[in-house]
């Protein structure tokens, strides 16, 4: 199956009518995007049961802005109208295949529960602060296709963020230890 071009006009329909959509946010001038393009196309041929879609961020600036795309290429995976993964960077074929496998294995009931919990927590925070927090409802013009996007809690990203947090904590601990040594023994 070839990829589908996503626009603000067909986005709601494609995401609503399909349970599993991989979205590549790209631009023609972007070298890493051109590198990732053939990998994405090849995966679309191997996974004909999934929808592979592309958003040209130059032509669809409103759509890219709605999803706060700041770096391209960005890959987003949407399952059952929930964005379960969004991350910039050109993935090699093996990493993309692994990611697709992980996304296939997600327990969507658990993901929806997590989204509901985040929304409830965001609503509580929002009611105290007068703002919005936690999740984003939907892209744009139509409310008939709510796309729930968990900002800092997608199921696949949680694993990566936990590893990054652990690495950061180890780095901070090493830096603190180094400062203590410097204070204890002097600069030199």
One Martini backbone bead per residue (centre of mass of N, CA, C, O) as a GRO file, in nm:
protein
  188
    1UNK     BB    1   0.096   0.036   0.023
    2UNK     BB    2   0.060   0.349  -0.009
    3UNK     BB    3   0.071   0.660   0.063
    4UNK     BB    4  -0.094   0.927   0.233
    5UNK     BB    5  -0.221   1.240   0.198
    6UNK     BB    6  -0.230   1.486   0.442
    7UNK     BB    7  -0.492   1.706   0.538
    8UNK     BB    8  -0.718   1.920   0.670
    9UNK     BB    9  -0.953   1.779   0.495
   10UNK     BB   10  -0.869   1.447   0.563
   11UNK     BB   11  -0.787   1.381   0.854
   12UNK     BB   12  -1.043   1.295   1.006
   13UNK     BB   13  -1.123   1.059   0.820
   14UNK     BB   14  -0.864   0.885   0.840
   15UNK     BB   15  -0.856   0.857   1.152
   16UNK     BB   16  -1.151   0.747   1.190
   17UNK     BB   17  -1.133   0.496   0.964
   18UNK     BB   18  -0.867   0.418   1.138
   19UNK     BB   19  -0.684   0.236   1.381
   20UNK     BB   20  -0.393   0.268   1.216
   21UNK     BB   21  -0.162   0.549   1.211
   22UNK     BB   22   0.102   0.671   1.020
   23UNK     BB   23   0.291   0.980   1.063
   24UNK     BB   24   0.468   1.193   0.832
   25UNK     BB   25   0.653   1.471   0.901
   26UNK     BB   26   0.744   1.690   0.625
   27UNK     BB   27   1.000   1.805   0.378
   28UNK     BB   28   1.166   1.863   0.081
   29UNK     BB   29   1.429   2.019   0.216
   30UNK     BB   30   1.471   1.763   0.401
   31UNK     BB   31   1.711   1.536   0.441
   32UNK     BB   32   1.598   1.333   0.657
   33UNK     BB   33   1.329   1.299   0.507
   34UNK     BB   34   1.452   1.172   0.248
   35UNK     BB   35   1.571   0.931   0.406
   36UNK     BB   36   1.293   0.824   0.537
   37UNK     BB   37   1.092   0.779   0.304
   38UNK     BB   38   1.175   0.487   0.203
   39UNK     BB   39   1.123   0.349   0.475
   40UNK     BB   40   0.821   0.419   0.492
   41UNK     BB   41   0.735   0.291   0.222
   42UNK     BB   42   0.831   0.001   0.284
   43UNK     BB   43   0.649  -0.037   0.532
   44UNK     BB   44   0.381  -0.005   0.374
   45UNK     BB   45   0.425  -0.273   0.215
   46UNK     BB   46   0.445  -0.467   0.474
   47UNK     BB   47   0.180  -0.294   0.609
   48UNK     BB   48  -0.128  -0.316   0.469
   49UNK     BB   49  -0.311  -0.279   0.744
   50UNK     BB   50  -0.191   0.004   0.738
   51UNK     BB   51  -0.164   0.355   0.771
   52UNK     BB   52   0.024   0.570   0.556
   53UNK     BB   53   0.116   0.907   0.630
   54UNK     BB   54   0.154   1.245   0.492
   55UNK     BB   55   0.298   1.566   0.600
   56UNK     BB   56   0.332   1.870   0.454
   57UNK     BB   57   0.452   2.136   0.632
   58UNK     BB   58   0.433   2.355   0.411
   59UNK     BB   59   0.128   2.299   0.311
   60UNK     BB   60   0.049   2.212   0.638
   61UNK     BB   61   0.081   2.429   0.879
   62UNK     BB   62  -0.174   2.393   1.053
   63UNK     BB   63  -0.130   2.095   1.120
   64UNK     BB   64   0.153   2.118   1.241
   65UNK     BB   65   0.067   2.320   1.463
   66UNK     BB   66  -0.148   2.142   1.606
   67UNK     BB   67   0.114   1.931   1.674
   68UNK     BB   68   0.380   2.080   1.741
   69UNK     BB   69   0.584   2.090   1.504
   70UNK     BB   70   0.954   2.145   1.529
   71UNK     BB   71   1.053   1.872   1.389
   72UNK     BB   72   1.217   1.717   1.108
   73UNK     BB   73   1.117   1.439   1.121
   74UNK     BB   74   0.788   1.321   1.226
   75UNK     BB   75   0.655   1.059   1.418
   76UNK     BB   76   0.318   0.930   1.419
   77UNK     BB   77   0.095   0.738   1.630
   78UNK     BB   78  -0.239   0.615   1.562
   79UNK     BB   79  -0.478   0.477   1.795
   80UNK     BB   80  -0.795   0.510   1.825
   81UNK     BB   81  -0.750   0.834   1.827
   82UNK     BB   82  -0.455   0.791   1.961
   83UNK     BB   83  -0.160   0.931   2.045
   84UNK     BB   84   0.119   0.707   2.115
   85UNK     BB   85   0.326   0.863   1.915
   86UNK     BB   86   0.599   1.120   1.920
   87UNK     BB   87   0.891   1.174   1.704
   88UNK     BB   88   1.181   1.290   1.614
   89UNK     BB   89   1.332   1.148   1.339
   90UNK     BB   90   1.527   0.930   1.155
   91UNK     BB   91   1.453   0.607   1.097
   92UNK     BB   92   1.540   0.306   1.088
   93UNK     BB   93   1.406   0.018   0.988
   94UNK     BB   94   1.432  -0.142   1.255
   95UNK     BB   95   1.301   0.075   1.438
   96UNK     BB   96   1.030   0.089   1.295
   97UNK     BB   97   0.951  -0.206   1.332
   98UNK     BB   98   0.960  -0.202   1.640
   99UNK     BB   99   0.749   0.020   1.679
  100UNK     BB  100   0.516  -0.124   1.543
  101UNK     BB  101   0.517  -0.365   1.733
  102UNK     BB  102   0.459  -0.206   1.992
  103UNK     BB  103   0.192  -0.074   1.895
  104UNK     BB  104   0.038  -0.341   1.849
  105UNK     BB  105   0.069  -0.434   2.169
  106UNK     BB  106  -0.112  -0.240   2.276
  107UNK     BB  107  -0.331  -0.157   2.535
  108UNK     BB  108  -0.599   0.038   2.471
  109UNK     BB  109  -0.745   0.036   2.740
  110UNK     BB  110  -0.503   0.144   2.900
  111UNK     BB  111  -0.463   0.401   2.739
  112UNK     BB  112  -0.745   0.522   2.789
  113UNK     BB  113  -0.711   0.533   3.093
  114UNK     BB  114  -0.468   0.723   3.091
  115UNK     BB  115  -0.616   0.954   2.949
  116UNK     BB  116  -0.840   0.991   3.157
  117UNK     BB  117  -0.652   1.052   3.395
  118UNK     BB  118  -0.516   1.300   3.264
  119UNK     BB  119  -0.776   1.461   3.226
  120UNK     BB  120  -0.859   1.470   3.522
  121UNK     BB  121  -0.603   1.607   3.622
  122UNK     BB  122  -0.622   1.850   3.429
  123UNK     BB  123  -0.896   1.951   3.532
  124UNK     BB  124  -0.805   2.004   3.819
  125UNK     BB  125  -0.576   2.200   3.747
  126UNK     BB  126  -0.749   2.393   3.576
  127UNK     BB  127  -0.953   2.478   3.798
  128UNK     BB  128  -0.726   2.608   3.975
  129UNK     BB  129  -0.576   2.788   3.728
  130UNK     BB  130  -0.763   2.844   3.455
  131UNK     BB  131  -0.654   2.625   3.262
  132UNK     BB  132  -0.474   2.405   3.063
  133UNK     BB  133  -0.412   2.042   3.083
  134UNK     BB  134  -0.231   1.741   2.962
  135UNK     BB  135  -0.439   1.755   2.708
  136UNK     BB  136  -0.554   1.710   2.372
  137UNK     BB  137  -0.817   1.809   2.172
  138UNK     BB  138  -0.802   1.781   1.874
  139UNK     BB  139  -0.841   1.871   1.545
  140UNK     BB  140  -0.997   2.155   1.490
  141UNK     BB  141  -1.290   2.200   1.315
  142UNK     BB  142  -1.384   1.917   1.427
  143UNK     BB  143  -1.569   1.717   1.670
  144UNK     BB  144  -1.605   1.423   1.535
  145UNK     BB  145  -1.269   1.392   1.580
  146UNK     BB  146  -1.125   1.291   1.848
  147UNK     BB  147  -0.786   1.359   1.932
  148UNK     BB  148  -0.598   1.206   2.158
  149UNK     BB  149  -0.324   1.369   2.339
  150UNK     BB  150  -0.050   1.282   2.513
  151UNK     BB  151   0.202   1.468   2.603
  152UNK     BB  152   0.370   1.297   2.861
  153UNK     BB  153   0.215   0.978   2.819
  154UNK     BB  154   0.297   0.782   2.624
  155UNK     BB  155   0.355   0.457   2.612
  156UNK     BB  156   0.627   0.460   2.448
  157UNK     BB  157   0.762   0.718   2.575
  158UNK     BB  158   0.788   0.635   2.869
  159UNK     BB  159   1.028   0.448   2.833
  160UNK     BB  160   1.229   0.659   2.723
  161UNK     BB  161   1.198   0.867   2.954
  162UNK     BB  162   1.296   0.683   3.182
  163UNK     BB  163   1.580   0.644   3.067
  164UNK     BB  164   1.654   0.945   3.053
  165UNK     BB  165   1.613   1.004   3.352
  166UNK     BB  166   1.825   0.806   3.454
  167UNK     BB  167   2.063   0.933   3.306
  168UNK     BB  168   2.034   1.215   3.434
  169UNK     BB  169   2.067   1.125   3.726
  170UNK     BB  170   2.350   1.008   3.692
  171UNK     BB  171   2.479   1.272   3.593
  172UNK     BB  172   2.409   1.442   3.842
  173UNK     BB  173   2.556   1.264   4.046
  174UNK     BB  174   2.837   1.300   3.920
  175UNK     BB  175   2.844   1.608   3.947
  176UNK     BB  176   2.813   1.621   4.254
  177UNK     BB  177   3.064   1.454   4.318
  178UNK     BB  178   3.262   1.644   4.177
  179UNK     BB  179   3.200   1.895   4.352
  180UNK     BB  180   3.277   1.770   4.621
  181UNK     BB  181   3.571   1.717   4.545
  182UNK     BB  182   3.644   2.010   4.480
  183UNK     BB  183   3.577   2.120   4.762
  184UNK     BB  184   3.756   1.926   4.931
  185UNK     BB  185   4.043   1.961   4.732
  186UNK     BB  186   4.020   2.145   4.514
  187UNK     BB  187   4.131   2.252   4.186
  188UNK     BB  188   4.445   2.096   4.175
   0.00000   0.00000   0.00000
